[in-house]
Amino acid sequence: MYAQMIKSTGQGVKSLDEMDPDERAFQERINAGGKIEPKDWMPDGYRKNLIRQIGQHAHSEIVGQLPEGNWITRAPTLERKAILLAKVQDEAGHGLYLYCAAETLGVTRDDLTRDLLSGKMKYSSIFNYPTLTWADMGAVGWLVDGAAIMNQVPLQRTSYGPYARAMVRICKEESFHQRQGFDIMMKMANGTEAQRKMAQDALNRFWYPSLMMFGPSDKESVHSAQSMAWKIKMNTNDELRQKFVDQTVPQAEYLGLTVPDEHLKWNEETGHYDFSEPDWEEFFDVLKGNGPCNTERLEARNKAWDEGRWVREGLLANAQKKQAAKLAAE
Amino acid sequence: MSDPLFEYLCRLGDNTLVLGHRVSEWCGVAPVIEEDIALANTALDLIGQTQLWLGLAGEVEGKGRDADKLAYHRDVWDFRNLLLCEQPNGDFGQTMMRQFLFDSWHVMHLKGLMASSNDQIAAIAEKSVKEVTYHVERSTDTVIGLGDGTEESHSRMQNGLNKLYPFVGEMFLSDDVDTAMADAGIAPDPASHRAGYDAHLDDVLTEATLTKPEDDFAHKGGKSGTRHTEHLGHMLTQMQWLQRAYPDATW
Amino acid sequence: MSSPESSPYKDSQASEHTETRATEWPLWEIFIRGQHGLSHRHVGSLHAPDAEMAIKNARDVYTRRNEGVSIWAVEAHHIAASSPEEKGSLYEPSNDKVYRHPTFFDIPDEVGAM
């Protein structure tokens, strides 16, 4: 998902009896559906994990502006341009909300940004894939935002108050993103032959990377078990991936497009679709930095940051001058 | 000359189209997230205004062209925007200087249009002026903040001003189209805004510790379409590409 | 969303930090009164060089420029916040009642009356 491969303490989940009183009270509060707020006592691992997870989520929103931003200047109508711009702007806003949530845990946005730019912190693998045609704007909205929503809706109930509140706001704004993507796909799928070809090609290229967004199976993972006990992860990766496939396949059929998986079929017994796993080797390659666009994405963010430095410094210097003049006048 | 009202509406719509496009180029790469979001809002406002102005232009023309047809299927010589609007973004300082120079004129111009004898124009102006009043506040603050910021931000803003100032004069030049509009009570005479604009510029530049270039030379040829800069063609190549490559498609 | 009650922490995956660096814009908490006459409500935070820009940024980030709203911006470190009570009593059931209070939850507008 937007926060993939987050590793927690690496130790198994402790039982309540093994915990000291602080930790036990903390865990019982979470078990009872309570929220943890910034100044509350929390285990070190919980804080550390949240910073990584929220930070990675925020980075994903910010880097996620780039693949769609790639088409703003080429959008085919004024209305499409406005919708896409508003959507990518929302992603900047979501990054902002999430950085603010992370800041309540004692890091600053600049700290997190530096770690993104140095490659120390990651962002979602999906944004290292290129957007090659206008149909990709449809596929990204439909599939990528569709997958993201699967994860974000349950996170509105996450145990950390500021994170949960950020997710509520994000989900509220996100509601139009997937629809605008599907709307583009409908137009393309029902359009000229060239448009249908673009639409199918976009689905072919984005299907497996979208399935990878949920991360590898974590049924056996102690990290996931701990995160779920802390309610900073609400479902297993496999649950969400299955839900995504079940929801998306009928939509592809409606569009008259073919999901690029010859093993895809409805399973009467389980009540779910059977489907092929994505190529996990590719996933780990992308995480390591070898995806098609890793270099460009990080370069773009570094360039924006470096070239923006004089602006941030200039406006701050001016604010400080004004403040000093105000004090002198008093 | 074709219908002066059509020409005039293309001027309004092409200004916002071309500048909105330029501003949208910043999406995702601005110096700080808050500025990224603010620039996108400005671009969105300008694109929205374009739909109204060019939509009305198409109606007035009566040949079945809508705003998209006008935006995506005209070539450089049919564009009627001010040369200022098509200038490349440069660094953030140049972008904000361009915005400030344009907004300061835009808001005055729209206020004048609110009294237009043409009700549709007056209505679009009234809607737009609310948005543009905020644009000019924001770009003014930024020009002051960066002009009187650090040494580096000051010199970058001064460079931006030096580079763009020769494109200011075109806003106040009058031609046959402007005269026809003024005579019909549709739009104010462009020259009438010069004094107010200069006064505003002087106030802001003083506060920003920037120096207005002494040479008042003005490039022209944008709003008449006779001589655009080379930059516009490249912008249209990108903006219009899908529409031109797939003329049968709807999007 | 953010909260004025940040807690200190130095050891994260993000680089260690001691204080806000010289170039980092201060954090502001944003409160907005909507058109319906309710009191100002905390909507989130943002960074800005000064109060004036904080209000402008809030307009762009949090209101998407709806007219008729009032914005307050308070620098985060100027907010005095209550401390969590002594551990132990903090987790007593009575304290959970705040979470049953309907205004605690941010319900999306689309959901309607609840």
XYZ file of C-alpha atoms in Angstrom:
695
model
C 0.000 0.000 0.000
C 1.126 3.587 0.338
C 3.089 2.338 3.291
C 4.636 -0.960 2.207
C 6.959 -3.307 4.074
C 6.849 -1.419 7.337
C 8.787 -3.467 9.862
C 7.705 -3.345 13.474
C 9.718 -4.544 16.462
C 10.356 -7.920 14.900
C 9.387 -9.611 18.141
C 6.193 -11.505 18.518
C 3.143 -9.786 19.924
C 3.282 -9.831 23.710
C 0.332 -11.051 25.691
C -1.236 -8.618 28.157
C 0.272 -10.565 31.031
C 3.775 -10.089 29.670
C 3.426 -6.314 29.536
C 4.409 -3.811 32.180
C 1.526 -1.703 33.549
C 1.965 1.226 31.161
C 2.042 -0.927 28.108
C -0.808 -3.063 29.324
C -3.000 -0.035 29.932
C -2.054 1.281 26.506
C -2.921 -2.010 24.801
C -6.175 -2.373 26.693
C -7.169 1.077 25.636
C -6.548 0.192 21.999
C -8.396 -3.090 22.397
C -11.382 -1.162 23.717
C -11.410 1.014 20.594
C -9.842 4.045 22.289
C -7.581 6.538 20.592
C -3.983 7.330 21.461
C -3.188 11.031 21.366
C 0.230 12.682 20.937
C 1.045 13.339 24.582
C -0.170 9.975 25.809
C 2.334 7.376 26.861
C 3.126 4.993 24.024
C 5.668 2.223 23.510
C 8.751 3.252 21.611
C 8.037 0.725 18.880
C 4.557 2.115 18.326
C 5.900 5.610 17.863
C 8.726 4.478 15.630
C 6.425 2.448 13.437
C 3.905 5.214 13.112
C 6.560 7.698 12.059
C 7.709 5.302 9.364
C 4.243 4.399 8.237
C 2.741 7.889 8.206
C 5.954 9.300 6.725
C 5.962 6.740 3.946
C 2.300 7.378 3.321
C 2.968 11.123 3.086
C 5.943 10.602 0.769
C 3.759 8.435 -1.455
C 1.239 11.232 -1.815
C 3.948 13.732 -2.709
C 5.852 11.498 -5.133
C 2.457 10.329 -6.378
C 1.876 13.812 -7.759
C 4.536 13.189 -10.396
C 3.125 10.407 -12.612
C -0.198 12.214 -12.969
C 1.384 15.646 -13.042
C 3.135 14.286 -16.130
C -0.137 14.675 -18.074
C -1.569 17.949 -16.761
C -0.031 19.976 -19.578
C -1.246 17.431 -22.129
C -4.792 16.882 -20.851
C -7.078 16.761 -23.890
C -9.823 19.195 -22.803
C -10.065 22.156 -20.461
C -12.352 20.213 -18.166
C -10.027 17.192 -18.030
C -7.121 19.518 -17.313
C -8.982 21.149 -14.437
C -10.122 17.829 -12.954
C -6.651 16.304 -13.149
C -5.040 19.394 -11.673
C -7.554 19.443 -8.809
C -6.855 15.784 -8.197
C -3.079 16.117 -8.126
C -3.512 19.164 -5.902
C -5.506 16.998 -3.494
C -2.556 14.615 -3.334
C -0.328 17.499 -2.237
C -2.937 18.297 0.409
C -3.016 14.687 1.574
C 0.759 14.667 1.850
C 0.509 17.849 3.912
C -2.118 16.405 6.300
C -0.041 13.279 6.795
C 3.226 15.115 7.413
C 1.374 17.166 10.030
C 0.127 13.960 11.657
C 3.693 12.623 11.723
C 4.893 15.895 13.226
C 2.815 15.253 16.338
C 5.156 12.328 17.002
C 8.205 14.557 17.288
C 9.735 14.628 13.811
C 9.564 17.623 11.505
C 8.437 17.672 7.912
C 11.909 18.730 6.821
C 13.426 15.725 8.603
C 11.088 13.383 6.814
C 11.680 15.145 3.507
C 15.441 14.790 3.846
C 15.072 11.082 4.412
C 12.881 10.772 1.351
C 15.355 12.685 -0.770
C 18.328 10.646 0.408
C 16.488 7.415 -0.338
C 16.502 6.396 3.330
C 12.725 6.419 3.545
C 10.582 4.822 0.865
C 7.358 5.622 -0.933
C 4.899 3.291 -2.612
C 6.371 1.167 -5.400
C 3.479 2.059 -7.718
C 4.749 5.561 -8.386
C 7.905 4.218 -9.981
C 5.916 3.141 -13.022
C 5.618 5.504 -15.985
C 2.403 7.074 -17.298
C 2.711 6.685 -21.047
C -0.692 7.550 -22.490
C -3.763 9.522 -21.470
C -5.473 6.218 -20.621
C -2.945 5.866 -17.815
C -4.705 8.777 -16.093
C -7.785 6.600 -16.150
C -5.952 3.502 -14.963
C -4.179 5.315 -12.145
C -7.432 6.786 -10.843
C -9.397 3.585 -11.233
C -6.806 1.021 -10.090
C -4.223 2.870 -8.006
C -6.672 5.092 -6.151
C -9.047 2.154 -5.954
C -6.365 0.093 -4.228
C -5.391 2.996 -1.992
C -8.979 3.528 -0.873
C -9.213 -0.149 0.167
C -6.449 0.562 2.658
C -7.398 4.074 3.679
C -11.031 3.525 4.572
C -10.251 1.107 7.426
C -7.379 3.349 8.565
C -9.950 5.966 9.541
C -10.373 3.727 12.589
C -6.663 3.451 13.340
C -5.638 3.831 16.987
C -3.534 6.983 16.607
C -5.844 9.997 16.781
C -4.023 12.442 14.465
C -3.523 9.716 11.837
C -7.173 8.654 12.024
C -8.345 12.257 11.654
C -6.040 12.795 8.663
C -7.469 9.662 7.057
C -11.031 10.875 7.595
C -10.248 14.066 5.763
C -8.350 12.248 3.040
C -11.092 9.688 2.436
C -13.656 12.454 2.223
C -11.647 14.232 -0.474
C -10.553 11.043 -2.177
C -14.075 10.034 -3.084
C -13.933 11.729 -6.472
C -10.513 10.414 -7.470
C -11.408 6.868 -8.334
C -14.577 7.995 -10.082
C -12.738 10.440 -12.310
C -10.343 7.629 -13.257
C -13.157 5.262 -14.111
C -14.871 8.018 -16.052
C -11.758 8.425 -18.215
C -11.619 4.646 -18.720
C -15.270 4.552 -19.801
C -14.692 7.282 -22.319
C -11.598 5.527 -23.670
C -13.105 2.039 -23.687
C -16.131 3.301 -25.613
C -14.108 5.540 -27.879
C -12.188 5.048 -31.108
C -10.104 1.976 -31.782
C -6.962 3.851 -30.779
C -8.566 4.859 -27.486
C -9.691 1.294 -26.739
C -6.173 0.120 -27.444
C -4.762 2.715 -25.046
C -7.248 1.664 -22.369
C -6.372 -2.035 -22.650
C -2.676 -1.233 -22.708
C -3.029 0.876 -19.556
C -4.843 -1.964 -17.768
C -2.150 -4.412 -18.904
C 0.615 -2.261 -17.501
C -1.064 -1.200 -14.244
C -2.816 -4.420 -13.184
C 0.084 -6.236 -11.513
C 1.764 -3.118 -10.098
C -1.614 -2.324 -8.495
C -1.767 -5.793 -6.911
C 1.770 -5.217 -5.614
C 0.598 -2.095 -3.809
C -0.795 -4.296 -1.039
C 2.627 -5.836 -0.403
C 3.581 -9.510 -0.290
C 1.544 -11.941 1.752
C 1.939 -11.150 5.432
C -0.012 -14.030 6.912
C 3.098 -15.244 8.708
C 4.677 -11.852 9.416
C 5.355 -10.918 13.043
C 5.625 -7.276 11.953
C 2.104 -7.303 10.638
C 0.790 -9.107 13.676
C 2.245 -6.389 15.930
C 0.919 -3.578 13.722
C -2.510 -5.158 13.743
C -2.456 -5.520 17.520
C -1.662 -1.807 17.701
C -4.398 -1.073 15.163
C -2.108 0.839 12.877
C -2.761 -1.830 10.281
C -6.332 -2.980 10.039
C -6.307 -5.868 7.549
C -3.808 -8.321 6.147
C -2.323 -7.609 2.741
C -4.003 -10.680 1.275
C -7.450 -9.687 2.546
C -7.194 -6.277 0.942
C -5.756 -7.630 -2.306
C -8.589 -10.159 -2.599
C -11.152 -7.456 -1.913
C -9.582 -5.287 -4.593
C -9.625 -8.069 -7.192
C -13.223 -8.982 -6.354
C -14.284 -5.386 -6.774
C -12.251 -4.576 -9.854
C -12.805 -7.573 -12.129
C -16.527 -6.861 -12.743
C -15.615 -3.229 -13.450
C -13.111 -4.345 -16.088
C -15.807 -6.545 -17.602
C -18.181 -3.602 -17.672
C -15.551 -1.649 -19.598
C -15.113 -4.546 -22.023
C -11.444 -4.804 -21.101
C -9.485 -7.950 -20.341
C -7.616 -8.363 -17.065
C -4.180 -9.647 -18.101
C -4.384 -12.876 -16.088
C -5.248 -16.150 -17.820
C -5.784 -17.862 -14.481
C -8.345 -15.373 -13.308
C -11.641 -17.082 -12.588
C -14.564 -16.937 -10.219
C -14.441 -19.556 -7.498
C -17.946 -20.603 -6.468
C -16.669 -22.360 -3.389
C -14.808 -19.451 -1.838
C -17.043 -16.759 -3.256
C -13.963 -14.936 -4.522
C -11.899 -14.681 -7.686
C -8.806 -16.855 -8.028
C -5.990 -14.844 -9.543
C -2.264 -14.942 -10.290
C 0.232 -13.403 -7.930
C 2.268 -10.512 -9.292
C 5.978 -11.007 -9.911
C 7.380 -10.379 -6.444
C 10.913 -10.298 -7.745
C 9.960 -7.240 -9.748
C 8.392 -5.721 -6.643
C 11.600 -6.093 -4.642
C 13.618 -4.720 -7.545
C 11.409 -1.625 -7.608
C 11.736 -1.212 -3.832
C 15.500 -1.451 -4.169
C 15.445 1.437 -6.600
C 15.384 -0.425 -9.895
C 11.868 0.414 -11.041
C 11.379 2.111 -14.402
C 11.131 5.605 -12.880
C 12.826 5.503 -9.451
C 15.686 7.678 -10.611
C 13.482 10.289 -12.303
C 11.066 10.496 -9.378
C 13.764 11.092 -6.789
C 15.596 13.484 -9.088
C 12.427 15.495 -9.586
C 11.813 15.738 -5.837
C 15.437 16.627 -5.127
C 15.401 19.290 -7.825
C 12.187 20.830 -6.484
C 13.622 20.851 -2.975
C 17.025 22.241 -3.920
C 15.659 24.886 -6.257
C 13.013 25.869 -3.722
C 15.502 26.469 -0.969
C 16.065 30.160 -1.743
C 12.293 30.702 -1.762
C 11.778 29.104 1.638
C 14.731 31.031 3.045
C 13.716 34.297 1.403
C 10.154 34.286 2.709
C 11.314 33.304 6.169
C 13.957 36.051 6.221
C 11.298 38.578 5.270
C 8.952 37.347 8.003
C 11.753 37.669 10.549
C 12.556 41.200 9.396
C 8.919 42.204 9.728
C 8.735 40.641 13.170
C 11.872 42.482 14.279
C 10.541 45.788 12.955
C 7.263 45.208 14.786
C 9.060 44.544 18.061
C 11.267 47.598 17.604
C 8.185 49.760 17.070
C 6.514 48.552 20.262
C -10.469 42.392 -39.021
C -12.905 39.720 -37.869
C -15.699 40.593 -35.432
C -14.033 42.804 -32.788
C -16.131 41.309 -29.984
C -14.946 37.825 -30.885
C -11.356 39.069 -31.075
C -11.710 40.764 -27.741
C -13.150 37.699 -26.003
C -10.283 35.619 -27.400
C -7.884 38.078 -25.806
C -9.511 37.585 -22.423
C -9.741 33.821 -22.788
C -6.277 33.326 -24.229
C -4.677 35.315 -21.416
C -6.195 33.033 -18.814
C -5.681 29.898 -20.921
C -1.997 30.487 -21.555
C -1.155 31.767 -18.086
C -3.231 29.031 -16.422
C -1.314 26.468 -18.424
C 2.015 27.958 -17.418
C 1.076 27.996 -13.740
C -0.137 24.403 -13.929
C 3.371 23.402 -15.013
C 4.407 23.897 -11.369
C 2.120 21.179 -10.080
C 4.165 18.739 -8.019
C 7.459 20.637 -8.104
C 6.881 23.903 -6.205
C 9.313 24.967 -3.441
C 6.990 23.907 -0.608
C 3.697 21.980 -0.434
C 1.662 25.023 0.622
C 2.844 26.937 -2.466
C 2.155 23.937 -4.675
C -1.453 23.897 -3.512
C -1.827 27.666 -3.842
C -0.423 27.700 -7.384
C -2.801 24.928 -8.382
C -5.705 27.013 -7.073
C -4.590 29.947 -9.189
C -4.267 27.735 -12.262
C -7.694 26.217 -11.612
C -9.278 29.651 -11.374
C -7.654 30.722 -14.626
C -8.701 27.556 -16.462
C -12.251 28.046 -15.209
C -12.263 31.630 -16.458
C -10.950 30.399 -19.808
C -13.939 28.096 -20.189
C -16.241 31.061 -19.669
C -14.444 33.547 -21.923
C -13.748 31.165 -24.780
C -17.203 29.630 -24.418
C -18.695 33.065 -24.905
C -16.283 33.778 -27.772
C -17.515 30.641 -29.540
C -21.137 31.665 -29.013
C -20.489 35.136 -30.355
C -18.702 33.720 -33.372
C -21.638 31.413 -34.098
C -19.661 28.845 -36.086
C -20.136 25.993 -33.676
C -16.736 26.261 -32.012
C -16.780 25.738 -28.255
C -14.091 26.642 -25.711
C -12.177 23.400 -26.303
C -12.270 23.813 -30.055
C -10.822 27.286 -29.687
C -8.220 26.236 -27.138
C -7.022 23.105 -28.880
C -7.494 23.762 -32.579
C -6.042 27.182 -33.270
C -2.434 27.781 -34.201
C -0.076 30.414 -32.801
C -1.172 33.260 -35.088
C -4.779 32.917 -33.913
C -3.865 33.309 -30.248
C -4.588 36.715 -28.738
C -2.936 36.550 -25.320
C -0.513 39.126 -23.978
C 3.121 38.206 -24.548
C 3.628 38.355 -20.776
C 1.383 35.328 -20.241
C 3.326 33.023 -22.556
C 6.750 33.752 -21.040
C 8.288 30.600 -19.570
C 8.115 29.971 -15.832
C 11.830 30.400 -15.225
C 12.523 30.074 -11.524
C 9.807 30.498 -8.899
C 10.683 34.186 -8.594
C 10.125 34.819 -12.279
C 6.837 32.931 -12.127
C 5.624 35.005 -9.192
C 6.815 38.247 -10.764
C 4.916 37.395 -13.954
C 1.872 36.577 -11.849
C 2.118 39.820 -9.916
C 2.539 41.948 -13.064
C -0.429 40.208 -14.660
C -2.711 40.033 -11.605
C -2.254 43.732 -10.869
C -3.539 44.532 -14.364
C -6.082 41.709 -14.439
C -7.955 42.829 -11.348
C -8.271 46.417 -12.618
C -9.344 45.230 -16.004
C -12.007 42.922 -14.598
C -13.348 45.638 -12.318
C -13.736 47.787 -15.400
C -15.538 44.966 -17.191
C -18.074 44.623 -14.388
C -19.631 47.802 -15.799
C -19.701 46.397 -19.332
C -22.720 47.110 -21.507
C -22.601 43.402 -22.360
C -24.353 41.544 -19.519
C -22.583 38.252 -20.110
C -19.190 39.922 -19.961
C -20.140 41.811 -16.826
C -21.298 38.577 -15.194
C -18.095 36.680 -16.007
C -16.031 39.633 -14.794
C -17.940 39.732 -11.538
C -17.319 36.052 -10.900
C -13.641 36.284 -11.898
C -12.839 39.393 -9.914
C -13.440 37.570 -6.633
C -10.835 34.991 -7.582
C -8.366 37.463 -9.002
C -8.547 39.765 -5.975
C -7.072 36.897 -4.017
C -4.470 36.163 -6.709
C -3.143 39.697 -6.577
C -3.007 39.675 -2.765
C -1.001 36.508 -2.796
C 1.381 37.400 -5.609
C 1.931 40.870 -4.105
C 2.856 39.358 -0.729
C 5.213 36.917 -2.371
C 6.944 39.583 -4.453
C 7.438 41.689 -1.326
C 8.534 38.719 0.769
C 11.107 37.539 -1.720
C 12.187 41.012 -2.838
C 12.960 41.993 0.744
C 14.101 38.552 1.852
C 17.647 37.283 1.523
C 20.303 38.646 -0.786
C 19.733 35.769 -3.152
C 15.950 36.086 -3.219
C 16.285 39.819 -3.779
C 18.579 39.435 -6.758
C 16.421 36.714 -8.286
C 13.332 38.912 -8.013
C 15.163 41.854 -9.506
C 16.290 39.661 -12.422
C 12.720 38.495 -12.920
C 11.465 42.054 -12.969
C 14.152 43.175 -15.423
C 13.318 40.317 -17.730
C 9.536 40.728 -17.634
C 9.088 44.464 -17.406
C 9.357 44.948 -21.196
C 6.157 42.871 -21.490
C 4.136 45.183 -19.233
C 3.501 47.956 -21.745
C 1.458 45.775 -24.093
C -1.367 45.663 -21.548
C -2.035 49.374 -22.010
C -1.751 49.677 -25.781
C -4.917 50.461 -27.679
C -5.778 49.186 -31.143
C -8.896 49.004 -33.335
C -10.387 46.188 -31.306
C -9.968 48.132 -28.067
C -11.415 51.260 -29.608
C -14.445 49.361 -30.876
C -14.980 47.874 -27.398
C -14.604 51.223 -25.671
C -16.987 52.898 -28.114
C -19.621 50.250 -27.514
C -19.221 50.558 -23.738
C -18.167 46.902 -23.608
C -14.715 47.418 -22.124
C -12.684 50.299 -20.724
C -9.915 51.869 -22.769
C -6.715 49.972 -21.834
C -4.748 53.203 -21.417
C -7.100 54.300 -18.646
C -5.566 51.768 -16.230
C -1.966 52.843 -16.692
C -1.763 55.441 -13.927
C -3.401 53.226 -11.322
C -1.222 50.304 -12.320
C 1.975 52.315 -12.114
C 1.059 53.624 -8.696
C 0.365 50.112 -7.407
C 3.583 48.839 -8.970
C 5.627 51.626 -7.395
C 4.164 50.971 -3.945
C 4.800 47.265 -4.084
C 8.250 47.486 -5.625
C 9.316 50.031 -3.017
C 8.195 47.748 -0.231
C 9.921 44.866 -1.992
C 13.124 46.947 -2.269
C 13.120 46.333 -6.025
C 13.924 48.833 -8.745
C 11.699 49.332 -11.746
C 13.754 49.384 -14.964
C 14.075 52.875 -16.377
C 13.542 51.865 -19.972
C 9.823 51.829 -20.735
C 10.227 49.877 -23.977
C 7.285 47.554 -24.600
C 7.254 44.416 -26.743
C 4.001 43.958 -28.602
C 2.318 41.539 -30.964
C 0.633 39.124 -28.525
C -2.882 40.494 -28.253
C -2.968 41.305 -31.949
C -1.458 37.900 -32.766
C 0.978 39.447 -35.216
C 4.154 38.394 -33.445
C 4.156 35.988 -30.525
C 7.382 34.870 -28.889
C 8.830 31.490 -29.826
C 7.652 30.062 -26.512
C 3.962 29.912 -27.395
C 4.424 27.394 -30.200
C 6.165 24.948 -27.886
C 3.436 25.309 -25.320
C 0.737 24.612 -27.900
C 2.650 21.615 -29.227
C 2.276 20.038 -25.833
C -1.145 21.348 -24.895
C -2.848 20.490 -28.168
C -1.054 17.262 -28.967
C -3.766 14.738 -28.086
C -6.520 16.680 -29.819
C -4.388 17.062 -32.942
C -3.090 13.477 -32.982
C -6.553 11.929 -32.540
C -8.971 14.343 -34.179
C -11.816 11.768 -34.263
C -11.703 11.042 -30.571
C -13.748 12.531 -27.762
C -12.214 12.608 -24.314
C -4.986 15.600 11.382
C -2.347 17.203 13.406
C -2.694 18.381 16.923
C -0.958 21.148 18.810
C 0.108 18.572 21.333
C 3.270 17.269 19.745
C 5.408 15.029 21.800
C 9.194 15.098 21.678
C 11.017 12.247 20.064
C 14.537 12.080 18.805
C 15.076 8.587 17.529
C 13.095 7.789 14.437
C 13.867 6.454 11.010
C 13.790 10.080 10.009
C 17.015 11.821 10.880
C 17.559 12.880 14.398
C 16.647 16.440 14.998
C 17.187 18.752 17.878
C 15.359 21.928 16.998
C 13.619 23.336 14.011
C 16.319 24.176 11.523
C 16.944 27.746 10.513
C 15.256 27.324 7.161
C 12.167 25.486 8.326
C 8.931 27.433 8.409
C 7.087 27.359 11.737
C 4.073 25.102 12.245
C 0.662 26.763 12.582
C -2.586 25.357 13.859
C -5.581 26.379 11.806
C -9.093 27.014 13.105
C -11.970 27.742 10.775
C -15.497 28.989 11.286
C -17.722 27.827 8.487
C -20.742 29.515 7.022
C -23.171 28.072 9.516
C -22.226 30.224 12.467
C -20.642 27.494 14.542
C -17.551 28.367 16.514
C -14.069 28.080 15.060
C -12.925 24.494 14.825
C -9.448 23.030 14.576
C -9.071 21.696 11.041
C -5.371 20.910 10.895
C -1.937 22.425 10.602
C 0.429 23.797 8.019
C 3.750 25.564 7.676
C 4.124 29.256 6.901
C 6.779 31.928 7.388
C 4.427 34.240 9.304
C 0.835 34.698 10.469
C -0.295 36.493 7.351
C 0.964 33.745 5.079
C -0.416 31.123 7.449
C -3.891 32.558 6.914
C -3.407 32.685 3.160
C -2.075 29.146 3.086
C -4.991 28.026 5.224
C -7.353 29.530 2.714
C -5.686 27.569 -0.080
C -5.202 24.337 1.828
C -8.226 24.061 4.092
C -11.073 26.050 2.600
C -10.372 25.725 -1.104
C -11.405 29.359 -1.001
C -15.026 29.188 0.041
C -16.260 32.667 0.759
C -17.653 33.683 4.119
C -15.341 31.767 6.359
C -13.195 33.065 9.162
C -9.725 31.681 9.712
C -7.607 31.740 12.839
C -3.955 30.770 12.712
C -2.007 30.157 15.903
C 1.628 29.212 15.974
C 1.649 25.680 17.357
C 4.071 26.353 20.200
C 1.826 29.129 21.531
C -0.962 26.713 22.284
C -1.177 25.634 25.872
C -2.471 22.104 26.095
C -3.574 20.067 29.066
C -1.279 17.213 29.977
C -2.510 13.667 30.074
C -3.432 12.822 33.635
C -1.342 10.542 35.800
C -0.892 7.223 34.114
C -3.269 4.704 35.520
C -6.194 6.994 35.992
C -5.792 7.902 32.328
C -7.049 4.560 31.287
C -9.947 4.291 33.657
C -13.206 3.576 31.952
C -14.667 6.987 32.759
C -12.058 8.563 30.546
C -13.254 6.563 27.621
C -16.502 8.470 27.726
C -15.021 11.313 25.755
C -14.830 8.988 22.804
C -18.524 8.289 23.044
C -19.230 11.950 22.708
C -20.511 12.419 19.193
C -18.542 15.578 18.452
C -15.318 13.681 18.966
C -15.768 11.998 15.652
C -15.216 13.715 12.376
C -18.045 12.415 10.210
C -17.876 13.251 6.494
C -20.544 15.720 5.399
C -21.897 13.317 2.777
C -22.998 10.946 5.507
C -25.591 13.462 6.620
C -27.234 13.654 10.035
C -25.913 11.162 12.539
